XYZ file of C-alpha atoms in Angstrom:
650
model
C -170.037 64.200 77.473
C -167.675 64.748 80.265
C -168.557 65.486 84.039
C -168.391 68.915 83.548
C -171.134 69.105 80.640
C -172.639 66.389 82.460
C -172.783 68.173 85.652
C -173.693 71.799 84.163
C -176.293 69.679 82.136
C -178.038 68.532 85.495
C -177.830 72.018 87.048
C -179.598 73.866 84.249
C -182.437 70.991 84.807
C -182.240 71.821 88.637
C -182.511 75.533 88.052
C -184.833 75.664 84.628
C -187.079 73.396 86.115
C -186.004 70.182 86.124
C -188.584 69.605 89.172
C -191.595 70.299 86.446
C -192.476 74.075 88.480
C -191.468 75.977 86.113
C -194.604 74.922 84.051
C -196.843 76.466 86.946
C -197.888 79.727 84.556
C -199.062 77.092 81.990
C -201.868 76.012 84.283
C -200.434 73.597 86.091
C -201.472 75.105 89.047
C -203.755 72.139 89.999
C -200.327 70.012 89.580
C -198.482 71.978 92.731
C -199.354 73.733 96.253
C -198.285 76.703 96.726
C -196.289 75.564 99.837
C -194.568 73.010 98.441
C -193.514 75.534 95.572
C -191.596 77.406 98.637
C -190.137 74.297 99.957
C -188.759 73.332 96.430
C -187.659 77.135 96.297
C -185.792 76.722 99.442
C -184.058 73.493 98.760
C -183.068 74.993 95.275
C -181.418 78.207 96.707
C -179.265 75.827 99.401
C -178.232 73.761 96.375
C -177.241 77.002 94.579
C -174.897 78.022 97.499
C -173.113 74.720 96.953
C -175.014 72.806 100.054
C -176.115 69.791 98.393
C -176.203 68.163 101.777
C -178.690 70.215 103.291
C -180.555 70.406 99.982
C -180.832 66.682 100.041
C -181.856 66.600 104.149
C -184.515 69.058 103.359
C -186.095 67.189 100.710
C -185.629 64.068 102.983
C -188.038 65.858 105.868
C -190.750 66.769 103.224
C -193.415 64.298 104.284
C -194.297 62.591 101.175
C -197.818 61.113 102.281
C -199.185 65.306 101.882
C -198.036 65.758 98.398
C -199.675 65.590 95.401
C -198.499 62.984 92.678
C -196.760 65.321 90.411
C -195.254 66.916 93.575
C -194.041 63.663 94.772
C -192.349 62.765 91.078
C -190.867 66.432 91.350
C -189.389 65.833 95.144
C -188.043 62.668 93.599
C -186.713 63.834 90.487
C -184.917 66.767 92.290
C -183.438 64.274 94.773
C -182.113 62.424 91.759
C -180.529 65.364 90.770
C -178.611 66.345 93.531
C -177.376 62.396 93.907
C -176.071 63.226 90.143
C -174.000 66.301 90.964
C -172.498 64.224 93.729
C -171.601 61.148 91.083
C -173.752 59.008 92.887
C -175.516 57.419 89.740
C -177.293 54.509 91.046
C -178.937 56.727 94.254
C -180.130 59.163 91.828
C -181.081 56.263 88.950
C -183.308 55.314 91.816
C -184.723 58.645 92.752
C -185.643 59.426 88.753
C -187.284 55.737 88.501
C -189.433 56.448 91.568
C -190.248 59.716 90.062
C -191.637 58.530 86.822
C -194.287 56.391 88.711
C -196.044 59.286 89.517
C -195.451 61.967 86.523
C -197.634 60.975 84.337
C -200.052 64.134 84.609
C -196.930 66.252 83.865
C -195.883 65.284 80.161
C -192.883 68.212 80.651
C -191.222 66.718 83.866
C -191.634 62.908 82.914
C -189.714 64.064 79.590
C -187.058 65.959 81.346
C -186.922 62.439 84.211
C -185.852 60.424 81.343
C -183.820 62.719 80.215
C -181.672 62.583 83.265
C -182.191 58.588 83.623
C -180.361 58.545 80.024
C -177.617 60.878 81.359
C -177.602 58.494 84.964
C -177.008 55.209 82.591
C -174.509 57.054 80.416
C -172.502 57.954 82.793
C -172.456 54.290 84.177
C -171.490 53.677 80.966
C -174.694 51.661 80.218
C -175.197 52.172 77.069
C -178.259 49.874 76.198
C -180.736 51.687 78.749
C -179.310 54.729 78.099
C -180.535 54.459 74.544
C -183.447 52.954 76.219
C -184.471 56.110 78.661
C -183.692 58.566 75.460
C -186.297 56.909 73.621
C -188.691 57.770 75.823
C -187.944 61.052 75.748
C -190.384 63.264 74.151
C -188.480 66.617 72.908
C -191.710 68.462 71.785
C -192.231 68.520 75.575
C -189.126 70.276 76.394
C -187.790 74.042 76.357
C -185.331 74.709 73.196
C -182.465 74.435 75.155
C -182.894 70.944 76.662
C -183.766 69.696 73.746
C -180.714 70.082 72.055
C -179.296 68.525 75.747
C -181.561 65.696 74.879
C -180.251 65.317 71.387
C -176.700 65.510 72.257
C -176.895 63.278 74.681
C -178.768 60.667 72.132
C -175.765 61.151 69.580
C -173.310 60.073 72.110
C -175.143 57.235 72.740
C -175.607 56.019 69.636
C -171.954 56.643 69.005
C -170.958 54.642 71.718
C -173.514 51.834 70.239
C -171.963 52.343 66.407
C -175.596 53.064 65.396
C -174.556 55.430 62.505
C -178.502 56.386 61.763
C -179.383 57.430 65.166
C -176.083 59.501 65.311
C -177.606 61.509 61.932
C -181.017 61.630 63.180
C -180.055 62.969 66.658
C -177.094 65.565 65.107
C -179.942 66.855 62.648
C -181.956 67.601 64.893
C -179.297 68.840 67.283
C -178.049 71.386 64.411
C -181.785 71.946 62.934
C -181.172 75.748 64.552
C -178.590 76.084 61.798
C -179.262 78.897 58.835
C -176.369 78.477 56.801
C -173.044 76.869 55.965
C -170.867 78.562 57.556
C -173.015 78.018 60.513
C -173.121 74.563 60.223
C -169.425 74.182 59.259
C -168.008 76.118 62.114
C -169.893 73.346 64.716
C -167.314 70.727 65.438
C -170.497 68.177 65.176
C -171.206 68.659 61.546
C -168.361 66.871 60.599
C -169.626 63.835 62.885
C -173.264 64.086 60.945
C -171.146 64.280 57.353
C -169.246 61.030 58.176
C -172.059 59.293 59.743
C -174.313 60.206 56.535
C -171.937 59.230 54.283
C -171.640 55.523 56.302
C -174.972 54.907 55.798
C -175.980 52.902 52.078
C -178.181 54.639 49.556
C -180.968 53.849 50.512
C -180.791 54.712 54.059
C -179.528 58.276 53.282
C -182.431 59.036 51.304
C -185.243 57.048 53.745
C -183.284 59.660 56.071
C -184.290 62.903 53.908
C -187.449 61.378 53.509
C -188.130 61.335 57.404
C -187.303 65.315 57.330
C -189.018 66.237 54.216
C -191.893 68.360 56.497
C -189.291 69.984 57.936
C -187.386 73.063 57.759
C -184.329 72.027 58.655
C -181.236 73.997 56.712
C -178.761 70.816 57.484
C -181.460 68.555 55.903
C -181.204 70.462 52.741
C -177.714 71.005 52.742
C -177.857 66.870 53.436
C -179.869 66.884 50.327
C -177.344 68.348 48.163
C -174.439 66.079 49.720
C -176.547 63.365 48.389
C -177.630 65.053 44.765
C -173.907 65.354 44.101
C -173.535 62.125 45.136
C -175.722 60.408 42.703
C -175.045 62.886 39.878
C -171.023 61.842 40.021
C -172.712 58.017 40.301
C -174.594 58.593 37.062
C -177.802 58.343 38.541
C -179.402 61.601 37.446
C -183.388 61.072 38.187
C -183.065 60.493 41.661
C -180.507 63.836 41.694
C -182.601 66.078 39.795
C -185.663 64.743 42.376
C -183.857 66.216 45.344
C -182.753 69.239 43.706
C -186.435 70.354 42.540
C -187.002 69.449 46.028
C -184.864 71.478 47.302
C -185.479 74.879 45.658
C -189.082 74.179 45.889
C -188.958 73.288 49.979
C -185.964 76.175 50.582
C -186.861 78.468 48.509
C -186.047 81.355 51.134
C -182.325 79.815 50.784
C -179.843 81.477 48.482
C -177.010 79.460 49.597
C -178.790 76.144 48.502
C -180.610 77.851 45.509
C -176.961 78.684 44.508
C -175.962 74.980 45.354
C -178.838 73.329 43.516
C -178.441 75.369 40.089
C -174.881 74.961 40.316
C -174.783 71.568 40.334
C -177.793 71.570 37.781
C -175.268 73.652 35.064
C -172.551 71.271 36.157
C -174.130 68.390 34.968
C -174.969 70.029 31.269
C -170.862 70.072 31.289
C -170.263 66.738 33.022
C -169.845 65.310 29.000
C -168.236 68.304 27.176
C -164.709 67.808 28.326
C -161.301 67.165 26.606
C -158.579 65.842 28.611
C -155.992 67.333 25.982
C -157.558 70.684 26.483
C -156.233 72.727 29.430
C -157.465 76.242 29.656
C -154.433 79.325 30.977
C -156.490 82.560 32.239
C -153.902 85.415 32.546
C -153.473 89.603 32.403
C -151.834 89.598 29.425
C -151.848 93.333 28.355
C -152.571 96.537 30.556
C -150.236 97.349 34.270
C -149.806 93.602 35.232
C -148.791 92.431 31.821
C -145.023 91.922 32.550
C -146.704 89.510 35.300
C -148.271 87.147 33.240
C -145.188 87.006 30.393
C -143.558 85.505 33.495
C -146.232 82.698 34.353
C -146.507 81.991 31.189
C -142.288 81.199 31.367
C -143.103 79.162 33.870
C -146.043 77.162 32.135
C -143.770 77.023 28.975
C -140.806 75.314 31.176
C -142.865 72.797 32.771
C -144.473 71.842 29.580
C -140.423 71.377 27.960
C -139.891 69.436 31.046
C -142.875 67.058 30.696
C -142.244 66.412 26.647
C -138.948 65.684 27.285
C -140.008 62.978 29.871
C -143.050 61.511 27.424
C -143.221 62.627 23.864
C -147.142 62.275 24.146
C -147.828 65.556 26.155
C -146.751 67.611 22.783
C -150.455 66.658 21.785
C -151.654 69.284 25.142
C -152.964 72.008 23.720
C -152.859 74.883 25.998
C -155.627 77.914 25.008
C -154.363 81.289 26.607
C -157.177 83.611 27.202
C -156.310 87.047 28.125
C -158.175 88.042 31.651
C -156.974 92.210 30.720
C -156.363 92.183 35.100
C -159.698 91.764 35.472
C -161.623 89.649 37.568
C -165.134 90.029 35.108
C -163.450 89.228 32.576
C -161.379 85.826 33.137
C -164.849 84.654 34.459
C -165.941 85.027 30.716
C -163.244 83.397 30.104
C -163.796 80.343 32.260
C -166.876 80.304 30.434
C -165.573 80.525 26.634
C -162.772 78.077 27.350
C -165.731 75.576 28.904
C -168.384 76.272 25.948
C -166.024 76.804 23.318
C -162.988 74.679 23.841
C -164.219 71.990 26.385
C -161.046 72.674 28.377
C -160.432 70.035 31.188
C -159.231 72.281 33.559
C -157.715 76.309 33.911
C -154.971 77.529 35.345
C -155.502 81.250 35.977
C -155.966 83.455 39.151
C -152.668 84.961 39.332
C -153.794 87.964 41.746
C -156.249 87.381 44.452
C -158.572 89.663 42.984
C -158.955 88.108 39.739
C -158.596 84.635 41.649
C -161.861 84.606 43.093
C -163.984 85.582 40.623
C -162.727 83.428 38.527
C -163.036 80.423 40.846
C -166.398 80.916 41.356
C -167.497 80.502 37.845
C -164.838 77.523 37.653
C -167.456 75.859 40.726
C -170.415 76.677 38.971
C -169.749 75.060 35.847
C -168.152 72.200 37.972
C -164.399 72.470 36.229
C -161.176 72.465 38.215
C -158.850 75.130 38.850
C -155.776 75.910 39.549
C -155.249 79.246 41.408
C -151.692 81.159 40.988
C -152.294 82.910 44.305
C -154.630 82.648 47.018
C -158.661 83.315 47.013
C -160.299 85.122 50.067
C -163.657 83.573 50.553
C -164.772 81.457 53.992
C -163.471 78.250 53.499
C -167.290 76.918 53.048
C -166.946 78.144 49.756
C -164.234 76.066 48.448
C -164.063 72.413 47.667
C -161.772 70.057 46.106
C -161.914 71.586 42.793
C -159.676 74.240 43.610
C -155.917 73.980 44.119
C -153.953 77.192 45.410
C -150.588 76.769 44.393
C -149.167 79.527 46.789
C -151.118 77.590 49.899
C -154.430 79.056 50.998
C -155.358 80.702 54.188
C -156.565 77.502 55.895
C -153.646 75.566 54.637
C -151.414 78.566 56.768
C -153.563 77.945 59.717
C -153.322 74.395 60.048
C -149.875 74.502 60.364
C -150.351 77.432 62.771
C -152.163 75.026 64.447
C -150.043 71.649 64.463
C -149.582 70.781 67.773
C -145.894 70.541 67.521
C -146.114 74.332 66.737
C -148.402 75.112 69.403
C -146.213 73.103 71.847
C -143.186 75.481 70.384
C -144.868 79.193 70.092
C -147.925 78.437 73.222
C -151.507 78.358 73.592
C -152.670 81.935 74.407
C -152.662 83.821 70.902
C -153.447 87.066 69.776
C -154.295 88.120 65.822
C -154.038 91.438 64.146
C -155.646 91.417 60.780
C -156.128 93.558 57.756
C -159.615 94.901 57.440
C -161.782 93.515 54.434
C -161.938 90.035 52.780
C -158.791 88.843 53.105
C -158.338 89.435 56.924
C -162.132 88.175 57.305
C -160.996 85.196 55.324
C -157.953 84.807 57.746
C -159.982 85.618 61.313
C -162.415 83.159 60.700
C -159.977 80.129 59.820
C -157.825 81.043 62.957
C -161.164 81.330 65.263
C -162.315 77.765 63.891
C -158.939 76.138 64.633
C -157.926 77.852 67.636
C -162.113 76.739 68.971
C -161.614 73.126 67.674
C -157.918 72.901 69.488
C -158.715 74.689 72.445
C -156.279 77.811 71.745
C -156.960 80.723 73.809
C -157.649 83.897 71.430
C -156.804 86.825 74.031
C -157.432 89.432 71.558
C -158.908 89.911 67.699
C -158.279 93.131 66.664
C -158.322 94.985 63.051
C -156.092 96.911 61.171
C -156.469 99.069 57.906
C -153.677 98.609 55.445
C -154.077 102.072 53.936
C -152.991 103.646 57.417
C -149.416 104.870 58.124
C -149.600 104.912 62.085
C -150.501 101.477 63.676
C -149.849 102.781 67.095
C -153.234 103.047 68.267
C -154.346 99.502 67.325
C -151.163 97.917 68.991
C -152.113 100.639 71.973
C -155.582 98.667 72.150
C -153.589 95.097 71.912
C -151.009 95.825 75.132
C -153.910 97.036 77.192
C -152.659 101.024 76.981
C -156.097 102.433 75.982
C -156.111 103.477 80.047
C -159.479 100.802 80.907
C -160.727 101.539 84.127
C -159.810 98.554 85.281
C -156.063 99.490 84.999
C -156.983 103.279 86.005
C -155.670 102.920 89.849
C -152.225 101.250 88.215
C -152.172 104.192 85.890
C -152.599 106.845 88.824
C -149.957 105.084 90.764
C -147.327 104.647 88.325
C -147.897 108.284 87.174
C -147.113 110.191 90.588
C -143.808 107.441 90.788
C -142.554 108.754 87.309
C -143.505 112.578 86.661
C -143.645 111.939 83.161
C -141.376 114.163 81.554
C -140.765 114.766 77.781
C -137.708 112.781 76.842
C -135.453 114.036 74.198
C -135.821 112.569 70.484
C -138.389 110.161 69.858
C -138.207 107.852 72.622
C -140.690 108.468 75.518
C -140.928 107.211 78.745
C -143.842 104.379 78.669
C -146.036 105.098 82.177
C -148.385 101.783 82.031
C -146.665 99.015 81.635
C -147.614 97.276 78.285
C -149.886 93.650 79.160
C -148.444 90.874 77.109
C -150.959 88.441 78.060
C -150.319 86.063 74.706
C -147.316 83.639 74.264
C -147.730 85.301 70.376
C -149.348 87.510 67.846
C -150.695 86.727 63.940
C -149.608 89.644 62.150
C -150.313 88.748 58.160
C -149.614 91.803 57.078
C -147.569 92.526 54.117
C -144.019 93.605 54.652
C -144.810 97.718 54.194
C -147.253 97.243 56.981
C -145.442 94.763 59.207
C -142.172 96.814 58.966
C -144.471 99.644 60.878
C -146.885 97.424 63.193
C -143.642 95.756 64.582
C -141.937 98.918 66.006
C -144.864 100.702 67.302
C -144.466 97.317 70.169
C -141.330 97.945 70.964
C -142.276 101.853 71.382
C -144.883 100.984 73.733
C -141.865 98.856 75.861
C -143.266 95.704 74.503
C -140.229 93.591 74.478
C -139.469 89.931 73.619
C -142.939 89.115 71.393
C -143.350 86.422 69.384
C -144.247 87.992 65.908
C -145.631 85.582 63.060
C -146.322 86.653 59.550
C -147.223 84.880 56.332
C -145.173 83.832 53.297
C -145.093 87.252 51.703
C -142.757 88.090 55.302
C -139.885 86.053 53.026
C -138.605 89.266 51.589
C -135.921 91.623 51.536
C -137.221 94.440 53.252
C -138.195 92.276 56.411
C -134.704 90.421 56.211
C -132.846 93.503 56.308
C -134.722 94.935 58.874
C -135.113 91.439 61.413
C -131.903 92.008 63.973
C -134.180 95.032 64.783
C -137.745 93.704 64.726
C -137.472 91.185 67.947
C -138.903 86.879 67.510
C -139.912 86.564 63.906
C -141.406 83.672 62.346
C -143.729 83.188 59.246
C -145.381 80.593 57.938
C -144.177 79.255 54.127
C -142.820 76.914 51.541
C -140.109 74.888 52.518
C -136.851 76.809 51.608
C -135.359 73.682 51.109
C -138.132 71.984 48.437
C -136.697 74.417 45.183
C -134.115 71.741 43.835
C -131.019 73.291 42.352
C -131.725 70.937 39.595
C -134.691 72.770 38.239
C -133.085 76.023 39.116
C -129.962 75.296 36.713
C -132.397 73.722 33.841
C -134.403 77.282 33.717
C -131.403 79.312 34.161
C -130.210 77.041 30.837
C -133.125 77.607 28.728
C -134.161 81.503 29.906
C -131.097 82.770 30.760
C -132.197 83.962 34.049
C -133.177 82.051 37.582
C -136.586 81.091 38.392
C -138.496 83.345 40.662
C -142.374 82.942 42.821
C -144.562 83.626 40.395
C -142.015 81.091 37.519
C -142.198 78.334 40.046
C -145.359 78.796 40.814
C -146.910 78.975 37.388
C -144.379 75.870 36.435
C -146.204 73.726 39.768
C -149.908 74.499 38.702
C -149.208 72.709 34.789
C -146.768 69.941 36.827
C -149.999 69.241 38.747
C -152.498 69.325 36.072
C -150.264 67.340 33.895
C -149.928 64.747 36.632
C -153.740 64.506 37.056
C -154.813 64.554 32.953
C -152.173 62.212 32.080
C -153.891 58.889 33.789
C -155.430 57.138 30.792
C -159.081 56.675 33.054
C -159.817 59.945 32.694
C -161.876 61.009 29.919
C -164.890 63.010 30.865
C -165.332 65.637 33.611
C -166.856 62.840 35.861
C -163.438 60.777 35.407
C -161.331 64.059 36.275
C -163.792 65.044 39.329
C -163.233 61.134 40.547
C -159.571 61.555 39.732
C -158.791 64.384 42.233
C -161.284 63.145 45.706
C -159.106 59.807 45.045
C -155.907 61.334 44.667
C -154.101 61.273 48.243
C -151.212 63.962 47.598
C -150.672 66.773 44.410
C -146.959 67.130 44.132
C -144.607 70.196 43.161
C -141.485 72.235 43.408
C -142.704 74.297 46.031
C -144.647 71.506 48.012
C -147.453 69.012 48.544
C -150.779 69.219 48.935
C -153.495 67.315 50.755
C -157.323 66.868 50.525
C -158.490 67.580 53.921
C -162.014 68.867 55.395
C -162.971 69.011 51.295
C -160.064 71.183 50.416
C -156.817 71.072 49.195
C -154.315 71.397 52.324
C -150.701 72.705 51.323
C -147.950 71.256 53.465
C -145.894 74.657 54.738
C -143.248 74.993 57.307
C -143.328 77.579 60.542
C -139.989 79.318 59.561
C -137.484 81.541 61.798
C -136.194 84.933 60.702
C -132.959 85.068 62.605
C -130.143 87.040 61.862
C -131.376 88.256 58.219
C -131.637 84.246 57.296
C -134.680 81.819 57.082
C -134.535 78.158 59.356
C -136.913 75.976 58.807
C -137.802 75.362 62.327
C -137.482 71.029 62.821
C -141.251 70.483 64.875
């Protein structure tokens, strides 16, 4: 915790009732005079005008031989409090300890005393006793908000003490507010509880469910289903399916662990039925995008020459094409078919986004990887190491975003505008998480709707020009100094001066709506801004447009990782050069090849153990890492300067 938590920790206590008063309309009114209620008054409205000294003085006078016992534990505590705020530890250790000998009628304040005697010993950096003084804490005594204080405080303790179960049993508790997963996943502490769970042996983990098993608690269950995995992938299957019946029996309310549960439950009828020969290809092969998938499927067809030629063996693949008709319904029946019918060991499908996810999602619930030919808009809770998206999904665009070597280059106050729907939900939510976890200011979050044609009132709203009343007396002034005029043509003479308070803007937008969001800056006299798209900004319409368009940079593939190599070899069996959707179609068999091929895996519990172990997937277009229980795509933060793409070096 630093001083600043620390401090604002101590306050709240000094202001919420750290002294015990505050339980007065719980009658306690036998506990406290109704004088010294005014003197505590008085010495609390000093301390909140900043005079701690005084405060401290006036507490000093209050002749301690009058007062009752829970008033003199109350003077004392509140003493020890203002010693806190002025990092005097060991006066106001001594304050709290002379408190507690005379709170005992007041179960509230003697909680919140040894509350503050752990936060007096952490500080100190006394580690022991403040585990000690936490102990003694009892939370069911305290308002909602100081317990989580107290449990906070407990976890960094036991942190600082390597005591991985009290770090889970304090986080629990400290996230037991938590409804669902993205709320839980969106806490920067949830990842602490996950690792600290996952140190703990078998045993412990489930003693630790045990303790909770009365309880509520979403992150319990969701705990529970960590753990059900767990053992299902270990081959111990009674002691999974006994957490998953408990489970949907004790959050039954839950549709997100209902889903979870019965997901894993149809998993396991498929963990058997699996050949690693098999690999199923899910693509629109007749109807509008039917020229589309010919051209994967060139792609699949050259990677498979290219692997045969390496090892004779991979002739015996047998690749079942299923026909998705560019619909979403129906390559999830055929996720299904190809599991059922063909025990496939993986698919490669999801060439468009909207086919992509629903596709996925029946991939997850029958526990079978796949390979995704573009990327899927759902919150990244949803996904998990058993999908790979070949293009580079939305959080592996963010994280570089994010790098500190690119915040370092592009600056730490940032602005997004987003398309409205799923995939600019997908995208705001990723870029709120990282930008919170890397303390990134977001100045402004602000929606768009692709079907519009004028973007000029949304970028209006981003530079401030919606006329606020806060900027109403600039607006006055600067309008008597111009006598706006109409100007001949287009151009018009801008009266407020736009507010560029952001080093840079998101804009991922596609190229038709970038090549109109981008101007409509420049005609509100919005000069010099730092504009950053995403990979689909690698096109010819942007690069013939750039010398106009101001800063440019997207976020993509390496331009460099295409080898000429491969490029020549396709051009020498197709007669034509490799474009996206070849390459990419060519890297999703390269990296299903590269994970069927190992001789260990046989069964959908092999392949499943195969890809959590495996540190990097490997392509033309790029590598990819698990991170955070997803696949991570390495990408580059690219310049558009003069009509040509640079890799900028970070």
């Amino acid at each position: 915790m630093s001083i600043r938590q620390t401090f604002f920790y101590i306050v709240v206590l000094l202001f919420v009732g750290c002294s015990g008063i505050t339980m007065l309309n719980q009658k306690k009114d036998d506990l406290y005079s109704e004088k010294f209620i005014q003197q505590i008054e008085q010495v609390k409205n000093l301390f909140r005008q900043g005079q701690a000294d005084r405060a401290l003085s006036t507490l000093k006078q209050i002749d301690d031989s009058v007062l009752l016992p829970t008033e003199k534990a109350s003077r004392r505590n509140l003493m020890g409090v203002i010693w806190f705020s002025k990092d005097s530890y060991e006066q106001a250790i001594y304050n709290f300890d002379q408190a507690l000998t005379t709170s005992s009628l007041d179960s509230a304040l003697t909680s919140q005393v040894h509350l503050n005697l752990a936060s007096s010993y952490f500080k100190l950096g006394n580690y022991e006793k403040a585990y000690s003084a936490s102990l003694l804490v009892d939370a069911e005594n305290l308002p909602e908000a100081d317990k989580r204080k107290h449990f906070r405080i407990l976890y960094r303790i036991a942190s600082e003490l390597g005591r991985d179960r009290e770090v889970v049993l304090s986080l629990i508790h400290y996230l037991s507010d938590k409804k669902s997963i993205n709320d839980l996943k969106t806490d920067p502490l949830f990842e602490k509880l996950s690792l600290s769970f996952s140190n703990l042996d078998s045993n412990s983990r489930l003693k630790v469910l045990q303790e909770f098993e009365n309880k509520k608690f979403f992150v319990v269950g969701f705990l529970g289903f960590s753990e059900a995995e767990r053992l299902y992938y270990s081959s111990s299957r009674d002691e999974a399916n006994s957490i998953i019946r408990w489970i949907l029996q004790k959050f039954d309310d839950s549709s997100e662990l209902k889903d979870l549960s019965e997901g894993l439950q149809q998993r396991a009828l498929n963990l058997s039925r699996m050949n690693p020969e098999v690999i199923g290809v899910i693509l629109p092969l007749t109807g509008d995008k039917k020229s589309y998938g010919q051209r994967a499927l060139v792609g699949i067809d050259s990677m498979l020459r290219e692997a045969i030629k390496e090892n004779p063996r991979f002739a015996n693949y047998k690749l079942v094409i299923k026909d998705s008709e560019g619909s979403g319904a129906i390559g999830a029946l055929r996720i299904k078919e190809l599991i059922e019918k063909e025990s496939a060991s993986l698919v490669i499908g999801g060439l468009f986004s909207n086919e992509a996810e629903r596709e996925y999602l029946e991939a997850k619930r029958n526990g079978i990887l796949f390979v995704s030919l573009s990327q899927i808009y759902i919150p990244k809770e949803m996904k998990d190491h058993l999908v790979v998206e070949i293009p580079g999904s939305i959080e592996s665009q963010i994280n570089m975003l994010f790098k500190q070597d690119s915040i370092k280059n592009l600056g730490k106050r940032a602005s997004v505008l987003y398309p409205k729907g799923p995939r600019g939900e997908a995208i705001v939510n990723e870029f709120w998480r990282k930008a919170h976890s890397l303390g990134v200011e977001v100045i402004d979050v602000l929606p768009f709707d692709e079907n519009q044609t004028d973007f000029r009132e949304v970028v209006r709203n981003v530079l401030g020009l919606k006329y606020p009343r806060v900027r109403q007396e600039e607006y006055d002034i600067l309008n008597d100094i111009f006598n706006i005029e109409e100007a001949r043509g287009t151009r018009r003479l801008q009266v407020l001066p736009p507010r560029v308070d952001f080093d840079w803007i998101f804009v991922p937008a596609f190229p038709k709506e970038a090549l109109q969001i981008i101007p409509s800056f420049a005609y509100y006299d919005a000069f010099n801004v730092k504009f950053i798209g995403g990979p689909s900004w690698r096109s010819k319409a942007i690069s013939d447009e750039s010398t106009k368009l101001g800063e440019l940079f997207l976020l993509g593939d390496d331009i460099e990782s295409v080898d000429e190599s491969f490029s020549n070899a396709f051009l020498a069996d197709y007669k034509r050069r490799p474009r996206l959707i070849e390459i990419v179609a060519h890297d999703a068999l390269s990296i299903a090849i590269g994970l069927l091929k190992d001789s260990t895996v046989e069964s959908r519990i092999d392949l499943d153990r195969k890809v959590r172990s495996t540190e990097f997937l490997s392509g033309k277009s790029g590598k990819w890492k698990l991170e955070e229980g997803v696949w991570i795509k390495e990408m580059a933060l690219i310049k558009l300067r003069n009509g040509k793409y640079e890799k900028l070096v970070l």
